[in-house]
PDB file of C-alpha atoms in Angstrom:
ATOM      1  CA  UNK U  17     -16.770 -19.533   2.855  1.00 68.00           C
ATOM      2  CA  UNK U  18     -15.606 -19.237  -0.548  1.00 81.00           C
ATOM      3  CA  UNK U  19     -12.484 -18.063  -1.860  1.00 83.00           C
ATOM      4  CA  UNK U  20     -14.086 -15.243  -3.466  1.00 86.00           C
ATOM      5  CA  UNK U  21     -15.601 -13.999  -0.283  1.00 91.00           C
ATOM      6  CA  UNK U  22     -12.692 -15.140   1.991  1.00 92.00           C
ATOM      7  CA  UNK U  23     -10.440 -12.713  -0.496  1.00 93.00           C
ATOM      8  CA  UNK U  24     -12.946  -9.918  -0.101  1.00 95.00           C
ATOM      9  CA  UNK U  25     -12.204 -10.402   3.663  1.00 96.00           C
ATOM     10  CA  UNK U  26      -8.455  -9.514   2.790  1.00 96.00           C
ATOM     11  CA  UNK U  27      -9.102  -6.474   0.671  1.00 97.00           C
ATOM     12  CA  UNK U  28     -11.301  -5.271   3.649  1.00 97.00           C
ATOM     13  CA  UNK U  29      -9.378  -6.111   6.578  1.00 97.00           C
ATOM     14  CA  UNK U  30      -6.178  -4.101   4.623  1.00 97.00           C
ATOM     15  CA  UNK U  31      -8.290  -1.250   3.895  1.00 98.00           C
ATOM     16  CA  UNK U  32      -9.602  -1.147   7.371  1.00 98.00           C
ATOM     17  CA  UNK U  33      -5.310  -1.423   8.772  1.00 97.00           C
ATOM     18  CA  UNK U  34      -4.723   1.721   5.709  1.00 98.00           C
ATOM     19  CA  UNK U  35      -7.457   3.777   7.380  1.00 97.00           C
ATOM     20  CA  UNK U  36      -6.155   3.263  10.637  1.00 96.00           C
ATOM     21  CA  UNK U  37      -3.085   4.022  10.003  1.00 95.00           C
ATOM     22  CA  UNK U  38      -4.512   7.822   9.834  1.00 93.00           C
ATOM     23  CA  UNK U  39      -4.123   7.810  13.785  1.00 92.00           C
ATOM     24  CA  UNK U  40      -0.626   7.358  13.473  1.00 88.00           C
ATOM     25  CA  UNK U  41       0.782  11.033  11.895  1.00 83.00           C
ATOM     26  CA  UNK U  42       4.203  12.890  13.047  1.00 84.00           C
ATOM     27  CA  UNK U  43       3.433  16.725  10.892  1.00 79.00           C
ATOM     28  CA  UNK U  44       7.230  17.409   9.980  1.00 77.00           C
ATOM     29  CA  UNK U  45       6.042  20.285   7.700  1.00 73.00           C
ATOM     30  CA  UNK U  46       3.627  20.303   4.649  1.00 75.00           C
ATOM     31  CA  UNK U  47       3.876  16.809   4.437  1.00 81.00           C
ATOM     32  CA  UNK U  48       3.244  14.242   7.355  1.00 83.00           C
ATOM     33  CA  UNK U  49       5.362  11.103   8.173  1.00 86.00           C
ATOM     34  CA  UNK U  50       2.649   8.423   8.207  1.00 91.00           C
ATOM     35  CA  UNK U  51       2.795   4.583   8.545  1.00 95.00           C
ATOM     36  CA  UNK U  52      -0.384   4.591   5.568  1.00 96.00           C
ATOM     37  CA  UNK U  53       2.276   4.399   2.667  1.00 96.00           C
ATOM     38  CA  UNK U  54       3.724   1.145   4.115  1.00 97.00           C
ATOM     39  CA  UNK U  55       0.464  -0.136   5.278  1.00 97.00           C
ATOM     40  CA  UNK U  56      -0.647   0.373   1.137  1.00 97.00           C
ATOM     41  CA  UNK U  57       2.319  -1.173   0.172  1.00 97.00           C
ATOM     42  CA  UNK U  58       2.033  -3.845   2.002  1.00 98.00           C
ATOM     43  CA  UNK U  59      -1.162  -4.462   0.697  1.00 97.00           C
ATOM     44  CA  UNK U  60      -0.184  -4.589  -2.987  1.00 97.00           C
ATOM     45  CA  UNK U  61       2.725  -6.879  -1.962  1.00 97.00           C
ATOM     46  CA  UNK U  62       0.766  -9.064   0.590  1.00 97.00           C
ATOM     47  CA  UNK U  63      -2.334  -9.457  -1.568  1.00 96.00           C
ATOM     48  CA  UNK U  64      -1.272  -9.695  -5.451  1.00 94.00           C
ATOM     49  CA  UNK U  65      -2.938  -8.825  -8.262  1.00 92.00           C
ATOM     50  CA  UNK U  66      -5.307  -6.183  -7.746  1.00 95.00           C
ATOM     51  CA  UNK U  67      -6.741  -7.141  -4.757  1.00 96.00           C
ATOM     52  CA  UNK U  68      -3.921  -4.866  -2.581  1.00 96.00           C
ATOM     53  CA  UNK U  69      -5.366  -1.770  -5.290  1.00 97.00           C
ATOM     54  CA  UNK U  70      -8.588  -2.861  -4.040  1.00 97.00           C
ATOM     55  CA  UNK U  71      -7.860  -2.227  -0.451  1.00 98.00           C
ATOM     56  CA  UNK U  72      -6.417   0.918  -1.259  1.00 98.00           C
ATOM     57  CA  UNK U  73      -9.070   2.541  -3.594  1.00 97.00           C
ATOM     58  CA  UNK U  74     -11.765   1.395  -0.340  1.00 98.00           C
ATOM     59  CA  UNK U  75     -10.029   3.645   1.548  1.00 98.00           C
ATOM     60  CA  UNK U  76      -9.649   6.638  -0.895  1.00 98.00           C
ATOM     61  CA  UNK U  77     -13.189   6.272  -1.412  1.00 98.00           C
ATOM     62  CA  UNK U  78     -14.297   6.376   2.555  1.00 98.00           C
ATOM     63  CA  UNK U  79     -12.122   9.232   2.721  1.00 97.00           C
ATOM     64  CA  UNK U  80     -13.347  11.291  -0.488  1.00 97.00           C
ATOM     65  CA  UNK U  81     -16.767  10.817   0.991  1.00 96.00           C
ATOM     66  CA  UNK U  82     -15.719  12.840   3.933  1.00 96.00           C
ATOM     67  CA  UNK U  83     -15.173   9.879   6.638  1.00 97.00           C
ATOM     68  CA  UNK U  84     -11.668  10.801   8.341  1.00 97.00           C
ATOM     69  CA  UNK U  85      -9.657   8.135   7.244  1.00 97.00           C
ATOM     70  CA  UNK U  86      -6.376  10.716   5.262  1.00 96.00           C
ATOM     71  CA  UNK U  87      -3.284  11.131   7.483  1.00 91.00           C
ATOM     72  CA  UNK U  88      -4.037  13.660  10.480  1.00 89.00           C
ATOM     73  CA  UNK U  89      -7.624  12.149  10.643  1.00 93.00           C
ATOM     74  CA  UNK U  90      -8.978  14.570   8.285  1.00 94.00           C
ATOM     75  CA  UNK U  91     -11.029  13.399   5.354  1.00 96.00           C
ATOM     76  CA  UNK U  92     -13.172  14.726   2.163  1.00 96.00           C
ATOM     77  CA  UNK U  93     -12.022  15.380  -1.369  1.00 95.00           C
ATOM     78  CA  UNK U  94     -10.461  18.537  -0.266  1.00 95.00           C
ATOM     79  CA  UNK U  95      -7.488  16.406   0.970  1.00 96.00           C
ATOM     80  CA  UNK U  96      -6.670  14.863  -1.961  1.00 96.00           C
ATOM     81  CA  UNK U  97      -6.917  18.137  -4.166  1.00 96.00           C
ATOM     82  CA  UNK U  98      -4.570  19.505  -1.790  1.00 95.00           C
ATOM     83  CA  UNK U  99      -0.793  19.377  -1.469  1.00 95.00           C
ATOM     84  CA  UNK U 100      -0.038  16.209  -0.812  1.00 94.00           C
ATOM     85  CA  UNK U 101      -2.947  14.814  -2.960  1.00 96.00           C
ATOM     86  CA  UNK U 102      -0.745  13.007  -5.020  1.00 97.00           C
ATOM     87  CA  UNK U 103       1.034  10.511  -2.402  1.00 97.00           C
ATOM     88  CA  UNK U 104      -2.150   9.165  -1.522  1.00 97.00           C
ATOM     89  CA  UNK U 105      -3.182   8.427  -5.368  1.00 97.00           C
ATOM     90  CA  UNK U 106       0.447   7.178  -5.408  1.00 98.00           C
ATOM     91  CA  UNK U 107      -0.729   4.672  -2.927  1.00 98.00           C
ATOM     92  CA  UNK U 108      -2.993   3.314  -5.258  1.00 98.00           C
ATOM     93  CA  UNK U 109      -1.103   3.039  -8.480  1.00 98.00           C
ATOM     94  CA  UNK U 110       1.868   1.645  -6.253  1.00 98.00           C
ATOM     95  CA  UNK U 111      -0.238  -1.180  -4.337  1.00 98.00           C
ATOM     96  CA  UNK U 112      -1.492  -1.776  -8.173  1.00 97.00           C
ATOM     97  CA  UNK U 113       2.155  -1.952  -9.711  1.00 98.00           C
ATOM     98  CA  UNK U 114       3.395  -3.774  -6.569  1.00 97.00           C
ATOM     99  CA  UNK U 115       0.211  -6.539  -6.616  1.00 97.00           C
ATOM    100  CA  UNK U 116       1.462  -7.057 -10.761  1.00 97.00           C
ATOM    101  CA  UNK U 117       5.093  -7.425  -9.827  1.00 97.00           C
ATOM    102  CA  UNK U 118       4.318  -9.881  -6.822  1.00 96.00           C
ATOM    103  CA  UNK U 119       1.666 -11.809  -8.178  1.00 95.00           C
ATOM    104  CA  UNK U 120      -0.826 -14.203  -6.090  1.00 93.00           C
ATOM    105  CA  UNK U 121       0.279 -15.319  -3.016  1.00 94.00           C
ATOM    106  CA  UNK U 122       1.028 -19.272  -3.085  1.00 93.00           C
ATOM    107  CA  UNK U 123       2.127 -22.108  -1.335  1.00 92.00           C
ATOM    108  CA  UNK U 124       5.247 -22.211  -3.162  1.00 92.00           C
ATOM    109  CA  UNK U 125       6.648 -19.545  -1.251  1.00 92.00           C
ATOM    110  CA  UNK U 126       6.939 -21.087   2.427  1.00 90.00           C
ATOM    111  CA  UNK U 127       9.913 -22.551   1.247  1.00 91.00           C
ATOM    112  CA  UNK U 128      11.798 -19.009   0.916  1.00 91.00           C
ATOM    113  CA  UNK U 129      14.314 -18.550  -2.161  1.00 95.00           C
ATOM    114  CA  UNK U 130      16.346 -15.997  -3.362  1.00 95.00           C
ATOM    115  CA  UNK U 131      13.951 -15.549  -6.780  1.00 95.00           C
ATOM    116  CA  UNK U 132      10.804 -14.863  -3.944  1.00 96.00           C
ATOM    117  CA  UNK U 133      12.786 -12.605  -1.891  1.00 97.00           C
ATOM    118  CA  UNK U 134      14.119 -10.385  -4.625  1.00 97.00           C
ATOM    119  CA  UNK U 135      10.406 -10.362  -6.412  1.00 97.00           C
ATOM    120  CA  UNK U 136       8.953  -9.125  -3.278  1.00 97.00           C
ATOM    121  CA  UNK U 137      12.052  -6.405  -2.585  1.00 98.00           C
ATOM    122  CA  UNK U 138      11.038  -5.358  -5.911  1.00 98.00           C
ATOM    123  CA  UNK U 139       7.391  -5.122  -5.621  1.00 98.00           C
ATOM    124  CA  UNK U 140       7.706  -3.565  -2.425  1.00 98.00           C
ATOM    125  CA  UNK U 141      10.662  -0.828  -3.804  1.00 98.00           C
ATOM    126  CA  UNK U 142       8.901  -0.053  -6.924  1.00 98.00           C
ATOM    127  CA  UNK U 143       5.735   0.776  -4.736  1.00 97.00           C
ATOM    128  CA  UNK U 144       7.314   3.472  -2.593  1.00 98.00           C
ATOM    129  CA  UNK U 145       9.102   4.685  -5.552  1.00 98.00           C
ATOM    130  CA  UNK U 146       5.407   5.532  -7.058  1.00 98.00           C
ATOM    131  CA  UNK U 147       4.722   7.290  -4.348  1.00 97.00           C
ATOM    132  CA  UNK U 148       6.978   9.651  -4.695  1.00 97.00           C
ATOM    133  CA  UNK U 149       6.651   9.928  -8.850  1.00 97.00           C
ATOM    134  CA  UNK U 150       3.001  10.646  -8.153  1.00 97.00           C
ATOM    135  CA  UNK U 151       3.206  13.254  -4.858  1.00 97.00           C
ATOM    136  CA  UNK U 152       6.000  15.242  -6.109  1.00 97.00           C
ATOM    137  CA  UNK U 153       4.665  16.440  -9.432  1.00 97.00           C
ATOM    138  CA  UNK U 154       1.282  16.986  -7.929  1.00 97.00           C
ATOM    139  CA  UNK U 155       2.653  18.711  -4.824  1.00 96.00           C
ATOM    140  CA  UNK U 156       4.408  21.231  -7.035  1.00 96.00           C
ATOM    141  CA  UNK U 157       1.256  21.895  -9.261  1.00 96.00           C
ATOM    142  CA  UNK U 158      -1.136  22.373  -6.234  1.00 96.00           C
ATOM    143  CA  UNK U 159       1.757  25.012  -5.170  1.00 95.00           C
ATOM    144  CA  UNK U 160       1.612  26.793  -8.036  1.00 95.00           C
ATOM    145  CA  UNK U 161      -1.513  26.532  -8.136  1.00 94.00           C
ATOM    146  CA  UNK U 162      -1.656  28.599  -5.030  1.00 92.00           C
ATOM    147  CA  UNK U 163       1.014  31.157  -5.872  1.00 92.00           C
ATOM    148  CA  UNK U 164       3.543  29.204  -3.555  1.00 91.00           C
ATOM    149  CA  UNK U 165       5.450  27.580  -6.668  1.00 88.00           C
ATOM    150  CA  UNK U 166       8.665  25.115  -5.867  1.00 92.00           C
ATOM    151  CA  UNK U 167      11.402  24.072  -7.664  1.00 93.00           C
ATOM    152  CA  UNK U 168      12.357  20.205  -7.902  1.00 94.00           C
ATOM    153  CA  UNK U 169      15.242  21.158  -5.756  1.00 94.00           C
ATOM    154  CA  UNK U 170      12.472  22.894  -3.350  1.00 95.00           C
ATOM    155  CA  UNK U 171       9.889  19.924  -3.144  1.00 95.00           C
ATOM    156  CA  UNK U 172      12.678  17.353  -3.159  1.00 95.00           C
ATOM    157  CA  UNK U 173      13.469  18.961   0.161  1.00 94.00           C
ATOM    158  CA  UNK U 174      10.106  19.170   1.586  1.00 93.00           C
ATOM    159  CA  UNK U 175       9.031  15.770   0.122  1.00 94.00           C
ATOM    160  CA  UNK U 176      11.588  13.163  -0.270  1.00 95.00           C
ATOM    161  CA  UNK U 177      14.928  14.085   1.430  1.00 94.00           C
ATOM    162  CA  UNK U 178      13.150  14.034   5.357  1.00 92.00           C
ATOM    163  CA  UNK U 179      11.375  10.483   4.822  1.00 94.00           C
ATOM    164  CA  UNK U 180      14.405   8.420   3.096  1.00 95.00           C
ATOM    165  CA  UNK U 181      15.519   7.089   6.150  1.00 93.00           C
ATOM    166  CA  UNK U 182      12.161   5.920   7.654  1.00 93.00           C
ATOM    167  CA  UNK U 183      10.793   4.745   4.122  1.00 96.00           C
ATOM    168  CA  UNK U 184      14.122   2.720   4.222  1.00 96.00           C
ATOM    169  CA  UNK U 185      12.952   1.226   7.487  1.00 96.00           C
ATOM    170  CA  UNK U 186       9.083   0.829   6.065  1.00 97.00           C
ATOM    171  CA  UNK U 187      10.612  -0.943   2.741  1.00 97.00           C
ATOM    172  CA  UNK U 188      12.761  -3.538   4.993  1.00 97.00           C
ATOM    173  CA  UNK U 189       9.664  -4.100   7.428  1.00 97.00           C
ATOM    174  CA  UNK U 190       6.681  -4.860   4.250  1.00 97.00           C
ATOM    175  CA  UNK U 191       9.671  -7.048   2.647  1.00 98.00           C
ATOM    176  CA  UNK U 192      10.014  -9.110   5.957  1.00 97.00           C
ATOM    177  CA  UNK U 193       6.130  -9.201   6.822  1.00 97.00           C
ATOM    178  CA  UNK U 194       5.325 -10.116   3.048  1.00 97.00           C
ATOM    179  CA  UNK U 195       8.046 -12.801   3.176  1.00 96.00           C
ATOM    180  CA  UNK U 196       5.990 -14.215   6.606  1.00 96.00           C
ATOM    181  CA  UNK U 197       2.057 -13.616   5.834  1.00 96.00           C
ATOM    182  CA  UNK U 198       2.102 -14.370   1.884  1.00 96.00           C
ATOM    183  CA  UNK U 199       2.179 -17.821   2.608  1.00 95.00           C
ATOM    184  CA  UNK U 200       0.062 -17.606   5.141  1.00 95.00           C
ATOM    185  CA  UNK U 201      -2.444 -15.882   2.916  1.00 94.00           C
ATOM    186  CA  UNK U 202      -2.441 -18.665   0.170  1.00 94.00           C
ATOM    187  CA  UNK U 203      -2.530 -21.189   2.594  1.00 93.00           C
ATOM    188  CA  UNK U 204      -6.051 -19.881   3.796  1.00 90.00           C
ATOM    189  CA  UNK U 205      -7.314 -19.125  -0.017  1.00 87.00           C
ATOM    190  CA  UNK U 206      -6.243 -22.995  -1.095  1.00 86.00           C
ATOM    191  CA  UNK U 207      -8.289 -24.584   2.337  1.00 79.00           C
ATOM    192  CA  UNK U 208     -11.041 -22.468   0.731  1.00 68.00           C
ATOM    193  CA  UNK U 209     -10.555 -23.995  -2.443  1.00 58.00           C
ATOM    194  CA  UNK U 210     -10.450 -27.765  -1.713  1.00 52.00           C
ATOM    195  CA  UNK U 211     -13.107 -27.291   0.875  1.00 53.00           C
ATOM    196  CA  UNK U 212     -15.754 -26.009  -2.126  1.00 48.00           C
ATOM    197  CA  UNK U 213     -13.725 -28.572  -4.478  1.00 44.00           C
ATOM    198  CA  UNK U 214     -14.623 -31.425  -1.548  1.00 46.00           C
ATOM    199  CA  UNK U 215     -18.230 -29.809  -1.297  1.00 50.00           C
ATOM    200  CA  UNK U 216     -18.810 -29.901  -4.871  1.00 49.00           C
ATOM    201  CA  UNK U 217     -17.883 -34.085  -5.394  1.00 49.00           C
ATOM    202  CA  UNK U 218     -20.294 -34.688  -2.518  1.00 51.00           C
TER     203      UNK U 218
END
């Protein structure tokens, strides 16, 4: 298998864990507490580059084509043109941003140091904070949008002020996992490599 085709494996198996995630969905009002943002994150932080975008944008694509993959088990474009529409684009550009901040997974970072563990806390804060810069605004224009209008003050209630405390719990869990599986991921993508670089001098 080559490390192309192993890392497509990667991108898939996250996007498959993000659209699972949708079984897992506690409605505390117009907005759902779901475990999708930290799966996301964790697959920008996990994956590096782009790849963790990747995963992400498979998954807004199965559900924008209808398959009922969005929080709640609902699906179709309708979803993200809705209310919270903007979290789950926030998942992409947040799995992007946290993929750029992280980089590639490598060897390196079995042995754990303080520079690894703060780029990953980073990578992993920075993602969540996305989130929220992209659902808020949009939450508030679909609102008014619909003659239900809210103030910051409003959708900072319904939106951000109920899910601090278990965000705070997601961000220490992707650090920790990211911290374990990183290495874990390079260590499979460098077999890959020195297998086809073994292949190739035969």
């Amino acid at each position: 298998m080559s490390k192309n085709t192993l890392r497509s494996v990667f991108i898939a198996l996250f996007a498959a864990l993000i659209c699972a995630g949708c079984f897992i969905s506690i409605p505390i009002g117009l907005v759902p507490v779901t475990v999708q943002n930290m799966f996301a994150a964790m697959a920008g932080v996990i994956l590096g580059g782009i790849h963790g975008a990747a995963a992400t944008g498979i998954f807004l694509l199965l559900g924008s084509l209808g398959i009922p993959v969005f929080s709640g088990v609902k699906g179709g474009f309708a979803v993200i043109a809705g209310p919270t529409g903007g979290f789950l684009i926030g998942y992409f550009v947040g799995a992007l941003a946290a993929g750029l901040i992280a980089g590639s997974p490598k060897l390196e970072e079995k042995k754990l140091t303080a520079k690894i563990v703060l780029k990953n806390a980073l990578a992993t804060i920075v993602t969540f904070l996305l989130h929220y810069a992209a659902g808020i605004p949009w939450f508030m224009s679909v609102m008014e949008s619909r003659g239900a209008a809210k103030s910051l003050h409003d959708a900072l209630k319904i939106c951000l002020i109920p899910f601090i405390p278990g965000d705070l719990i997601k961000i220490v869990v992707t650090i920790i996992l990211s911290l374990v599986i990183r290495p874990v991921v390079a260590r499979y993508l460098s077999a890959t490599e020195e297998s086809a670089l073994t292949d190739e001098k035969i």
